[in-house]
PDB file of C-alpha atoms and ligand atoms in Angstrom:
ATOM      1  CA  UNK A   1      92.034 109.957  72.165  1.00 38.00           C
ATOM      2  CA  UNK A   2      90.750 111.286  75.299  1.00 40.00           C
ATOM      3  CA  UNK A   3      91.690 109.438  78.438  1.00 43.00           C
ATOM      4  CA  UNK A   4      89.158 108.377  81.200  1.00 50.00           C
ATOM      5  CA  UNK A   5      91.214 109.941  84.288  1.00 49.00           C
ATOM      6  CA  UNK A   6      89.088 108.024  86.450  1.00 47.00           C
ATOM      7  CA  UNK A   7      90.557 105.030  85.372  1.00 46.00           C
ATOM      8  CA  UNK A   8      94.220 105.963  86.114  1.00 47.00           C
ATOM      9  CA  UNK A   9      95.613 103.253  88.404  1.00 49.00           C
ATOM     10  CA  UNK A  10      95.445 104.147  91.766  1.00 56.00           C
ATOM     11  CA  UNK A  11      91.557 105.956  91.069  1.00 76.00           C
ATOM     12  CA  UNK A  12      88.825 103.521  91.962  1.00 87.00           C
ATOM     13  CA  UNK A  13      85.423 103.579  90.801  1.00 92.00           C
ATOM     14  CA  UNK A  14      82.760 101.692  91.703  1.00 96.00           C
ATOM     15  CA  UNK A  15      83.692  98.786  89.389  1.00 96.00           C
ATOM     16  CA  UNK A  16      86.367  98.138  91.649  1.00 97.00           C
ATOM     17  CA  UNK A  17      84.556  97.101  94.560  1.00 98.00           C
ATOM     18  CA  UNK A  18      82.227  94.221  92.474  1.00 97.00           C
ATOM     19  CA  UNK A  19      85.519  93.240  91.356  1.00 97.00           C
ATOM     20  CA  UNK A  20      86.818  92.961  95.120  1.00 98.00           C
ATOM     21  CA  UNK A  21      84.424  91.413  95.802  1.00 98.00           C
ATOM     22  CA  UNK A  22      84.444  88.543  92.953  1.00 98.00           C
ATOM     23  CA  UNK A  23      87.992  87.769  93.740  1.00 98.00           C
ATOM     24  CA  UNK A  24      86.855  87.480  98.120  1.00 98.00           C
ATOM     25  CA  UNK A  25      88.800  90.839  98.828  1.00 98.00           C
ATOM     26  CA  UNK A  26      87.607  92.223 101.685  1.00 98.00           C
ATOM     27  CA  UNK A  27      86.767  95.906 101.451  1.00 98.00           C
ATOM     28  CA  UNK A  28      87.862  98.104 104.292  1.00 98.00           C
ATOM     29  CA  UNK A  29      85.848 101.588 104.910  1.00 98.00           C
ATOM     30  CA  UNK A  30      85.888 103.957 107.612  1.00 98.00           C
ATOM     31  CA  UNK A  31      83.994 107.199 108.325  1.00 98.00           C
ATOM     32  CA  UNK A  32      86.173 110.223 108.148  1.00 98.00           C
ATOM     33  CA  UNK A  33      84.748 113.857 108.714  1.00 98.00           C
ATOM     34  CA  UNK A  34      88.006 116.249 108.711  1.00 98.00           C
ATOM     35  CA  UNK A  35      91.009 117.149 106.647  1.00 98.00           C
ATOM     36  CA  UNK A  36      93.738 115.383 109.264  1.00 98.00           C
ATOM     37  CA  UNK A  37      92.753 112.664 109.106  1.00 98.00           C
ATOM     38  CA  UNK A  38      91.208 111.685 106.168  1.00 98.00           C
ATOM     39  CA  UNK A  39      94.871 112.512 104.935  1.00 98.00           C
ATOM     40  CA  UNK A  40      95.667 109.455 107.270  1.00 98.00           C
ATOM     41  CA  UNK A  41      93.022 107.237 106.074  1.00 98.00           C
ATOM     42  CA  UNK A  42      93.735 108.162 102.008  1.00 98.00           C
ATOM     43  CA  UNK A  43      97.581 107.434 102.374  1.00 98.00           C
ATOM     44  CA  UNK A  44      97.525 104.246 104.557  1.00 98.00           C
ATOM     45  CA  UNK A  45      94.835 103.174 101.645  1.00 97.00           C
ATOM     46  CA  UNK A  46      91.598 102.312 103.141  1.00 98.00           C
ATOM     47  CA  UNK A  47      89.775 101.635 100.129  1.00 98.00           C
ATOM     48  CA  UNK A  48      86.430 103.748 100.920  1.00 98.00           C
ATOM     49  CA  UNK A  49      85.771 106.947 102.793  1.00 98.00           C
ATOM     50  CA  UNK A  50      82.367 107.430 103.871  1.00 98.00           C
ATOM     51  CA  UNK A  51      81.669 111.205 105.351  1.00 98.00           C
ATOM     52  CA  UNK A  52      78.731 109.235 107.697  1.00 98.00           C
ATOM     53  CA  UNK A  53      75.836 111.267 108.846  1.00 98.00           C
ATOM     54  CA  UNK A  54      77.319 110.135 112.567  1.00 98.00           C
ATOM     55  CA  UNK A  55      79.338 113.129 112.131  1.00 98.00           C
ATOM     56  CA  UNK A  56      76.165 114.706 113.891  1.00 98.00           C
ATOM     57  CA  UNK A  57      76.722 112.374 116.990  1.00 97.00           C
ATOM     58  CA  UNK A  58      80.629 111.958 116.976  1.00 97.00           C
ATOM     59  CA  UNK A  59      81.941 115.888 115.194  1.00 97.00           C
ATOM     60  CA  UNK A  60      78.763 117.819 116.676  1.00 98.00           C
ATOM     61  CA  UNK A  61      77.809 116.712 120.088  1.00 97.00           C
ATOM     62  CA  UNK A  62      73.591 116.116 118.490  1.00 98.00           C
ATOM     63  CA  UNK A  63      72.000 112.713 119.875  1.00 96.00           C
ATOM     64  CA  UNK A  64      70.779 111.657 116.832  1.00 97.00           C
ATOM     65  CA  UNK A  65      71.859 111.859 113.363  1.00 98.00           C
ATOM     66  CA  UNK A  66      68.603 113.290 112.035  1.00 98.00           C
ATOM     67  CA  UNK A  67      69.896 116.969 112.732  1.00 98.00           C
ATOM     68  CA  UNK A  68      72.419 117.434 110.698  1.00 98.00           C
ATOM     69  CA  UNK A  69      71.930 119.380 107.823  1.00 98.00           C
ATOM     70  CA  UNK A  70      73.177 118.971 103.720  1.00 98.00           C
ATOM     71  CA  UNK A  71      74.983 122.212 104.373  1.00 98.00           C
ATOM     72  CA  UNK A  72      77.010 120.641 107.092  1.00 98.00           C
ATOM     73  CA  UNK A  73      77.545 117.679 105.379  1.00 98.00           C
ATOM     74  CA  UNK A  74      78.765 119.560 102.495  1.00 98.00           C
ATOM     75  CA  UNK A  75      81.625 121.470 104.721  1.00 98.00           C
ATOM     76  CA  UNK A  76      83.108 118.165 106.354  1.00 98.00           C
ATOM     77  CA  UNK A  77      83.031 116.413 102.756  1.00 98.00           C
ATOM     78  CA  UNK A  78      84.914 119.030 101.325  1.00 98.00           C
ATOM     79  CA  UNK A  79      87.556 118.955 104.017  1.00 98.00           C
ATOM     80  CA  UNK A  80      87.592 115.142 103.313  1.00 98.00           C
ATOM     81  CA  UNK A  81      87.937 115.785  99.928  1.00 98.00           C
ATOM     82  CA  UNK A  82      90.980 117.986 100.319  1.00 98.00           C
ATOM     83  CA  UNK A  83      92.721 115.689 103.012  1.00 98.00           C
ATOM     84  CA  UNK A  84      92.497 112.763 100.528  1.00 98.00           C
ATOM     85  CA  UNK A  85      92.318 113.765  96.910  1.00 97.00           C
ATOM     86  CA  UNK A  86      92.538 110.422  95.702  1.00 97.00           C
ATOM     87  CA  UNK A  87      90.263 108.414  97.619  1.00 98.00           C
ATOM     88  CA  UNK A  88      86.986 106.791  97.106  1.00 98.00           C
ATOM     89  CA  UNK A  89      84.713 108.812  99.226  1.00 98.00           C
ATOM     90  CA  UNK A  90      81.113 108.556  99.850  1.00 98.00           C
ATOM     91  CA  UNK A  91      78.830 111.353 101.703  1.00 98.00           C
ATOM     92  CA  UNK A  92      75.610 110.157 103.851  1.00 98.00           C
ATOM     93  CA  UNK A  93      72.188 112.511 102.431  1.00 98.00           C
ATOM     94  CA  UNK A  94      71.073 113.459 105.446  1.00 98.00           C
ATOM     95  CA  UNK A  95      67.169 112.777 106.917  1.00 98.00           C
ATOM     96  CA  UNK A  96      64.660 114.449 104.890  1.00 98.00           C
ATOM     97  CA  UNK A  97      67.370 115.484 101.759  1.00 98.00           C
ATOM     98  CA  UNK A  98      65.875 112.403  99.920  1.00 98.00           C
ATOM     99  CA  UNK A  99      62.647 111.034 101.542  1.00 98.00           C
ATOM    100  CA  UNK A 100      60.357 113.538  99.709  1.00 97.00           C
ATOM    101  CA  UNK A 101      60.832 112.826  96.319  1.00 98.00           C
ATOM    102  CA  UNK A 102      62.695 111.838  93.847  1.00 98.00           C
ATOM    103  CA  UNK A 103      63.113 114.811  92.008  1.00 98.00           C
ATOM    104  CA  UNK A 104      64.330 116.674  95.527  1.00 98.00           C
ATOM    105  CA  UNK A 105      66.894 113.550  96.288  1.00 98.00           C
ATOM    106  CA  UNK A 106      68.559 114.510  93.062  1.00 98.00           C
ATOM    107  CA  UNK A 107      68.990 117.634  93.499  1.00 98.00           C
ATOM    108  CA  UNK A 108      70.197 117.258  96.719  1.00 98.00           C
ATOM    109  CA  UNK A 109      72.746 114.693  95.754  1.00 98.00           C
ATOM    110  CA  UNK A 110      73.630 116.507  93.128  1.00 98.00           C
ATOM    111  CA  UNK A 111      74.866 119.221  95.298  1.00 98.00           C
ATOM    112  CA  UNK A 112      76.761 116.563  97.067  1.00 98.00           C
ATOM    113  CA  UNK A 113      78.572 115.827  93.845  1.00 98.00           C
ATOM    114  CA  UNK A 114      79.396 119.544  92.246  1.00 98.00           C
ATOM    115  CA  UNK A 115      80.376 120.807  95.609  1.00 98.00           C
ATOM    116  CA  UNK A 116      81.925 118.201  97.657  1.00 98.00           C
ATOM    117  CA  UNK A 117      83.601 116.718  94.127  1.00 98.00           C
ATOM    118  CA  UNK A 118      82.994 113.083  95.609  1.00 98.00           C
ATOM    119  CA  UNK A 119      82.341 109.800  93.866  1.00 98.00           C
ATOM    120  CA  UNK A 120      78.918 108.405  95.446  1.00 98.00           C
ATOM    121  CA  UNK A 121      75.975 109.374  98.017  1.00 98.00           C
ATOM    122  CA  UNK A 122      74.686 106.723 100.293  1.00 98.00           C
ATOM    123  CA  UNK A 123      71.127 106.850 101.598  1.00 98.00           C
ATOM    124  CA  UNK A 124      68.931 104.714 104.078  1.00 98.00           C
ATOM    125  CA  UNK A 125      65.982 102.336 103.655  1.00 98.00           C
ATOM    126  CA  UNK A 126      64.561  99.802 100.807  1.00 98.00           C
ATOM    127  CA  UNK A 127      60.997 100.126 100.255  1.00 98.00           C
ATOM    128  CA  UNK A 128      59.532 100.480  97.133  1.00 98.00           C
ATOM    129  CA  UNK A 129      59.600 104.661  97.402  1.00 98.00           C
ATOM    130  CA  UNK A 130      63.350 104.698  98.363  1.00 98.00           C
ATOM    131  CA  UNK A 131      64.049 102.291  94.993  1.00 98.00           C
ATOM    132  CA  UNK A 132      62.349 104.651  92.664  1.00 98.00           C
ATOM    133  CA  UNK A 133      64.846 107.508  94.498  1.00 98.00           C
ATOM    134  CA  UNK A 134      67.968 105.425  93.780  1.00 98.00           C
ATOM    135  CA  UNK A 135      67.160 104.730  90.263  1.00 98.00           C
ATOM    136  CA  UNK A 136      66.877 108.667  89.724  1.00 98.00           C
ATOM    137  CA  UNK A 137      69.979 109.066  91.078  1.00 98.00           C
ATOM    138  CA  UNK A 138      71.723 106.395  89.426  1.00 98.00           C
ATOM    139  CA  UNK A 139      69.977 107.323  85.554  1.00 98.00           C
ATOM    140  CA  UNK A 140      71.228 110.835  86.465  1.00 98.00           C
ATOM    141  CA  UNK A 141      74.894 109.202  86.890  1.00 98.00           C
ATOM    142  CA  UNK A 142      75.217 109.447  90.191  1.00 98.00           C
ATOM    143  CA  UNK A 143      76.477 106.252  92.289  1.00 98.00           C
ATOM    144  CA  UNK A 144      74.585 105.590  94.964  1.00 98.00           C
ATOM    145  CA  UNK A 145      75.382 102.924  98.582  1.00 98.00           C
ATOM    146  CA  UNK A 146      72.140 101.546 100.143  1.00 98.00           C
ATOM    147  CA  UNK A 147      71.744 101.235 103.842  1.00 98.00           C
ATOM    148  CA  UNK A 148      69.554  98.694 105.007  1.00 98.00           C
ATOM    149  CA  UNK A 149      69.492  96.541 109.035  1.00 98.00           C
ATOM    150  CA  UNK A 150      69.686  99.267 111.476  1.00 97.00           C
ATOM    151  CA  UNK A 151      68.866 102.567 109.877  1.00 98.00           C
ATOM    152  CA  UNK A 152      69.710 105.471 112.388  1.00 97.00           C
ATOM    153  CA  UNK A 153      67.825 107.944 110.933  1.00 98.00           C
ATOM    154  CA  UNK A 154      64.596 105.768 111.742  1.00 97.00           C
ATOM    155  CA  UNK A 155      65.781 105.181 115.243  1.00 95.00           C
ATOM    156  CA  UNK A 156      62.457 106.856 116.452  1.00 95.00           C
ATOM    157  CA  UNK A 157      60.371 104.485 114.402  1.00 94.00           C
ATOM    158  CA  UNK A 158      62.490 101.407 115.377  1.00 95.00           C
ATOM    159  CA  UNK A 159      62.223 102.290 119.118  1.00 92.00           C
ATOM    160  CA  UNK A 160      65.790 102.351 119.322  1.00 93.00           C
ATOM    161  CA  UNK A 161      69.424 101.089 118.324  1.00 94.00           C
ATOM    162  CA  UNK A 162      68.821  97.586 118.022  1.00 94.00           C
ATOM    163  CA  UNK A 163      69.661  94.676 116.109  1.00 95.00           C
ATOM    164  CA  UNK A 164      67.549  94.349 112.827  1.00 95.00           C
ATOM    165  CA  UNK A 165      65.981  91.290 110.828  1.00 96.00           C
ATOM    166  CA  UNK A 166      65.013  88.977 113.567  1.00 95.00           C
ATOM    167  CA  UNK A 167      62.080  86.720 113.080  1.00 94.00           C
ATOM    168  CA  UNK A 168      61.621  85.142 109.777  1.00 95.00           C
ATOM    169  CA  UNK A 169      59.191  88.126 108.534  1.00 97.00           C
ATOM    170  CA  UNK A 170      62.185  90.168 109.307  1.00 96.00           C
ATOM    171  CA  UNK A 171      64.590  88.777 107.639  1.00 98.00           C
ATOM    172  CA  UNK A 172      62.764  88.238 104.501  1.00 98.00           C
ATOM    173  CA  UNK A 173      61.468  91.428 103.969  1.00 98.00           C
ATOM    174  CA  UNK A 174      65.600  92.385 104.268  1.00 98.00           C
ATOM    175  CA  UNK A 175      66.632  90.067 101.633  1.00 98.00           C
ATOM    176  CA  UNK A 176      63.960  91.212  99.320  1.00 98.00           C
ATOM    177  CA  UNK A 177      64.970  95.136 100.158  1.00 98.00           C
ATOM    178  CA  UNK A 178      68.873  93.959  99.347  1.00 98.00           C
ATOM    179  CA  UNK A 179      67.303  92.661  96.017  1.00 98.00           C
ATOM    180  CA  UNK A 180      65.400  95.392  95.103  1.00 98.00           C
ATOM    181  CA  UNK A 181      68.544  97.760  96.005  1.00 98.00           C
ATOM    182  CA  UNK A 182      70.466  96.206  93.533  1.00 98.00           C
ATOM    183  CA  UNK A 183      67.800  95.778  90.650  1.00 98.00           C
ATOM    184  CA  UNK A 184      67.551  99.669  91.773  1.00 98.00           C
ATOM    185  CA  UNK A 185      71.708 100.335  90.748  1.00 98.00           C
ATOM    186  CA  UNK A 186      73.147 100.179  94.480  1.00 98.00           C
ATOM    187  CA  UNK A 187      76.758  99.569  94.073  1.00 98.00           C
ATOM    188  CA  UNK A 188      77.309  98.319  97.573  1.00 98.00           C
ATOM    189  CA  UNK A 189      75.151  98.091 100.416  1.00 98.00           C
ATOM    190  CA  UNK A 190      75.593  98.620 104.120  1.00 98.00           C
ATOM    191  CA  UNK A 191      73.972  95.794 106.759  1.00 98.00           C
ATOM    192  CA  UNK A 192      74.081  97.707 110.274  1.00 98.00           C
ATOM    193  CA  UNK A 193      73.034  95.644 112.688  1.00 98.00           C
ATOM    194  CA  UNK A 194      71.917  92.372 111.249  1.00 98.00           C
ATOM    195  CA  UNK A 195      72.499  88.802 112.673  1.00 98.00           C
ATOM    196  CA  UNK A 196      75.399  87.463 111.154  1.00 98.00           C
ATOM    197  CA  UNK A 197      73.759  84.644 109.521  1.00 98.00           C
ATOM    198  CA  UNK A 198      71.201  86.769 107.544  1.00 98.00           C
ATOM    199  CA  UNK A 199      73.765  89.121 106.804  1.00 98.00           C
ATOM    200  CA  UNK A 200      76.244  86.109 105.385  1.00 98.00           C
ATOM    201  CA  UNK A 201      72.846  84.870 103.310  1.00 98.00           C
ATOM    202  CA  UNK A 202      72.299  88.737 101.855  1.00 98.00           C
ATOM    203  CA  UNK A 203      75.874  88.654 100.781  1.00 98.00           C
ATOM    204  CA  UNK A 204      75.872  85.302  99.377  1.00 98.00           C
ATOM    205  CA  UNK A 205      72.667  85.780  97.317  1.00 98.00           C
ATOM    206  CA  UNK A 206      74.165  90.135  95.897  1.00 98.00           C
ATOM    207  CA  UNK A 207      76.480  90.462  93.152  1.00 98.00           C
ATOM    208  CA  UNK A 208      76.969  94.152  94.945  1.00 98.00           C
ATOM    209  CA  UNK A 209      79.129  93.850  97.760  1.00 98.00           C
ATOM    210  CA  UNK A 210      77.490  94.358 100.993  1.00 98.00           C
ATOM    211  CA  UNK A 211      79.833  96.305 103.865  1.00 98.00           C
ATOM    212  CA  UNK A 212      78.435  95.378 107.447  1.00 98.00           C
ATOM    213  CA  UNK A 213      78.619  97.016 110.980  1.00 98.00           C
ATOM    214  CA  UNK A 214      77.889  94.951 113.595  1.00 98.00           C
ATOM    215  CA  UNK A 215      76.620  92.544 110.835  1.00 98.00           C
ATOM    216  CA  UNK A 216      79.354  89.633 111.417  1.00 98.00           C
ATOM    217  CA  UNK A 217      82.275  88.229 109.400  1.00 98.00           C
ATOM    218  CA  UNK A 218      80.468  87.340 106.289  1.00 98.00           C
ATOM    219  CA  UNK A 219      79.891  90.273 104.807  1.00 98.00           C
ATOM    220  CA  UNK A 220      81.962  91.647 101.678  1.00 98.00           C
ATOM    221  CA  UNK A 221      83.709  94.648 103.518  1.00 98.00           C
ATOM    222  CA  UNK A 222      83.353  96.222 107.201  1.00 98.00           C
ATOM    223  CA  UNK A 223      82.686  99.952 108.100  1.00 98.00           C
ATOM    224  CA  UNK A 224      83.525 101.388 111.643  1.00 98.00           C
ATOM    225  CA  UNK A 225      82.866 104.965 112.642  1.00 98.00           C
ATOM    226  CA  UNK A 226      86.360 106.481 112.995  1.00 98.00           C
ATOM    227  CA  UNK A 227      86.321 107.810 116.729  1.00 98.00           C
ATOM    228  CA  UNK A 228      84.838 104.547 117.631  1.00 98.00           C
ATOM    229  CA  UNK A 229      87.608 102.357 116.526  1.00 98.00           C
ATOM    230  CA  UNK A 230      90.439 104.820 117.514  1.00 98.00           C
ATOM    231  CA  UNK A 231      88.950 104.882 121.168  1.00 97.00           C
ATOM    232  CA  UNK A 232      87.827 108.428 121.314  1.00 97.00           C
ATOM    233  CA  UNK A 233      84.174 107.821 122.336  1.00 92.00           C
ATOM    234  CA  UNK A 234      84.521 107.325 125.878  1.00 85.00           C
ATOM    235  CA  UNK A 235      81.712 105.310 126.587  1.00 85.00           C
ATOM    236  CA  UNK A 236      80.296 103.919 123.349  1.00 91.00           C
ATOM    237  CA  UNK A 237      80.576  99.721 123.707  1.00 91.00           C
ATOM    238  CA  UNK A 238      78.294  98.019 121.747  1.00 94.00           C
ATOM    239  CA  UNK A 239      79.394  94.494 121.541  1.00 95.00           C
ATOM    240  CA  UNK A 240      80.047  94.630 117.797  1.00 96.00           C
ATOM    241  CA  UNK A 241      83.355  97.430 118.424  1.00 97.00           C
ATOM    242  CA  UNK A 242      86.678  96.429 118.483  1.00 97.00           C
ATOM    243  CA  UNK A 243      88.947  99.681 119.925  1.00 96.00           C
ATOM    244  CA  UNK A 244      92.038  99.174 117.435  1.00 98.00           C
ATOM    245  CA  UNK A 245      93.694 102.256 119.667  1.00 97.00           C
ATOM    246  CA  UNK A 246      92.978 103.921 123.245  1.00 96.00           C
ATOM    247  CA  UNK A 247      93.229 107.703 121.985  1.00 98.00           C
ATOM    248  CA  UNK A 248      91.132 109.093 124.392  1.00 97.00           C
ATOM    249  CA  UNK A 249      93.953 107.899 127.000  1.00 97.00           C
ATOM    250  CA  UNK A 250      96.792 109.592 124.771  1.00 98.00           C
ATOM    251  CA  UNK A 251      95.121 112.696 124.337  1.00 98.00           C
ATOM    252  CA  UNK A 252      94.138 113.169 127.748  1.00 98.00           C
ATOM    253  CA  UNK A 253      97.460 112.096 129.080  1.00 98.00           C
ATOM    254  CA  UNK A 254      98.806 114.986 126.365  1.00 98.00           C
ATOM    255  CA  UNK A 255      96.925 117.410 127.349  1.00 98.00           C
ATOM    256  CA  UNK A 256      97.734 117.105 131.349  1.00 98.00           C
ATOM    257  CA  UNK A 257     100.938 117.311 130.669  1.00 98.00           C
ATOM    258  CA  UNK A 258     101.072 120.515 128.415  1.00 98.00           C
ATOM    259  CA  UNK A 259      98.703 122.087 131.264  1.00 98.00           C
ATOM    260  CA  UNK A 260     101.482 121.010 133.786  1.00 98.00           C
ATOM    261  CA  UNK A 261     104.170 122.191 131.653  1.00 98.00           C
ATOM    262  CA  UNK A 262     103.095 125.545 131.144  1.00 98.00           C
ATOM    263  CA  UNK A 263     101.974 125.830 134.710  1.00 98.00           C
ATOM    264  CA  UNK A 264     105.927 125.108 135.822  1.00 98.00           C
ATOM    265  CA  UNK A 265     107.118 127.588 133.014  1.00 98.00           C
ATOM    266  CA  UNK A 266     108.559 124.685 131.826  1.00 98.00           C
ATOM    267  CA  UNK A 267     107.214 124.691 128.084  1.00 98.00           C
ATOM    268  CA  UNK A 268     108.407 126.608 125.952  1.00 97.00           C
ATOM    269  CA  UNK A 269     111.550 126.160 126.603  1.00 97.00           C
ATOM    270  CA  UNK A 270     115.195 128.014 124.764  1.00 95.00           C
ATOM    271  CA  UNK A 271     114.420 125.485 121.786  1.00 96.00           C
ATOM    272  CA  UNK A 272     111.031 126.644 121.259  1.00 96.00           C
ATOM    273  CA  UNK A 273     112.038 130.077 121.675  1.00 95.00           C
ATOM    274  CA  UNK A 274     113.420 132.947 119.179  1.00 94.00           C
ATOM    275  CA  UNK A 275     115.841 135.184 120.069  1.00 91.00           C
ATOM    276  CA  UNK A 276     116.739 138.047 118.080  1.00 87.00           C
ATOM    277  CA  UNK A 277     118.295 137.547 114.751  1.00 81.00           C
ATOM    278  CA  UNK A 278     117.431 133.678 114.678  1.00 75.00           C
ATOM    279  CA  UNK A 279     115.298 132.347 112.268  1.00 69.00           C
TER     280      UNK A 279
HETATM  281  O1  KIV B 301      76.719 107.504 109.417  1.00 91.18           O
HETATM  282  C1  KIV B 301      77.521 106.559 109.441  1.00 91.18           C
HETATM  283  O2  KIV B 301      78.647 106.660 109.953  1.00 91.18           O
HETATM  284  C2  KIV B 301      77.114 105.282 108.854  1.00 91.18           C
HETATM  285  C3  KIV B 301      77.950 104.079 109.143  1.00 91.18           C
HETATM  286  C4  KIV B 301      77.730 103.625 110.523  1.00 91.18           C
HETATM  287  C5  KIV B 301      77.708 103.006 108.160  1.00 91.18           C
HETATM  288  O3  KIV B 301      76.115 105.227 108.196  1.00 91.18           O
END
């Protein structure tokens, strides 16, 4: 009988996460964009991965997200891939990979898939275009995380990062979108940016789990971008960040003091050092 290795214990799938959800487990996810640490995040067992399309803002200096390219994606997933070989990880299509047309998003994502060897794409927006896109995907077998509240890679069209869904119009156009995500095959769904009370009524009315940022308690699992939560992104405080480490202190106060120490000659020191015949 063949065996269905993705359902070894230990491998998730996207069943998992409905499931989580059903029972009110919380689902923890975290962006990761290198081989360190997504080792980290795989082995202390955060349950998704997401290789965010903020790796253009946090990994490559850009202001936006909208210039990173699938190409770059591709070479951070695959280092994700190979820090964690077990995890549940998720890659962002980047702007334009998927807004053209259906037939492009798929073969876009399916590059994500074959080369990156990753379990699930994640694109932005709800409309009526963006549905037809995720049912492509999801006939073709691919499993796909909607994005709807703040969508970054409209920032120019939403005059800015700000909080989505307020105003009754708003919000009701968001719960439809959340709707029509699901009826489209969404597994999950992201809420960036959404009052918390909206957010808590999306949640309550999908059997997908929704995952918020800056989207308040109620929703089925949180995301944070990585750097953000480990304190690396000096001066990035939006009131919805909690700093769950000060890293930027630690590795500044590490690197003074290797500077220092090989100013005063005194690193390396005899136990760094080979002499001959030592191993
Ligand atoms: O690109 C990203 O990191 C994201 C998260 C903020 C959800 O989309």
């Amino acid at each position: 009988m063949a065996s269905d290795r993705s359902e070894r214990p230990g491998k998730a799938t996207v069943r998992k996460f409905v499931e989580m959800k059903r029972r009110g487990e919380p689902i923890t996810v975290l962006t990761a964009y290198d081989f360190l640490f997504s080792r980290i995040l795989g082995e202390e067992g955060v349950d998704i991965l997401l290789v965010g399309d903020s790796l253009a803002q946090v990994a490559l200096g850009y202001e936006t997200t909208l210039p990173v390219t699938l190409d770059e994606m591709l070479h951070h997933a695959r280092a994700v891939r190979r820090g964690a070989p077990d995890a549940f990880i998720v890659v962002d299509l980047p702007f334009l990979t998927y807004q053209v047309s259906p037939e492009d998003a798929l073969r876009n994502a399916g590059r994500v898939m074959k080369e990156a060897g990753v379990q699930a794409v994640k694109l932005e927006g709800g409309d009526e275009k963006t549905c037809e896109t995720v049912r492509a995907l999801v006939q073709a077998g691919i499993p796909v995380m909607g994005h709807l509240g703040l969508r970054p890679q409209s920032v120019h069209a939403l005059g800015g990062y700000r909080v989505q869904g307020r105003g009754k119009g708003e919000a009701e156009r968001m719960r439809e979108e959340a709707e029509a995500l699901q009826a489209a095959g969404c597994f999950s769904l992201v809420l960036e940016l959404v009052p918390a009370s909206l957010a808590g009524a999306v949640s309550e009315a999908l059997e997908i789990p929704t995952i918020g940022i800056g989207a308040g308690p109620r929703c089925d699992g949180q995301v944070l971008v990585l750097p953000d939560a480990l304190g690396l992104n000096g001066g990035f405080t939006p009131r919805f960040l909690k700093r769950f480490a000060d890293l930027e202190e630690e590795v500044r106060a590490a690197v003074r003091r290797y500077i220092e120490e090989v100013r005063e000659r005194t690193y390396p020191g005899p136990e760094h050092s080979f002499e001959e015949g030592e191993r």
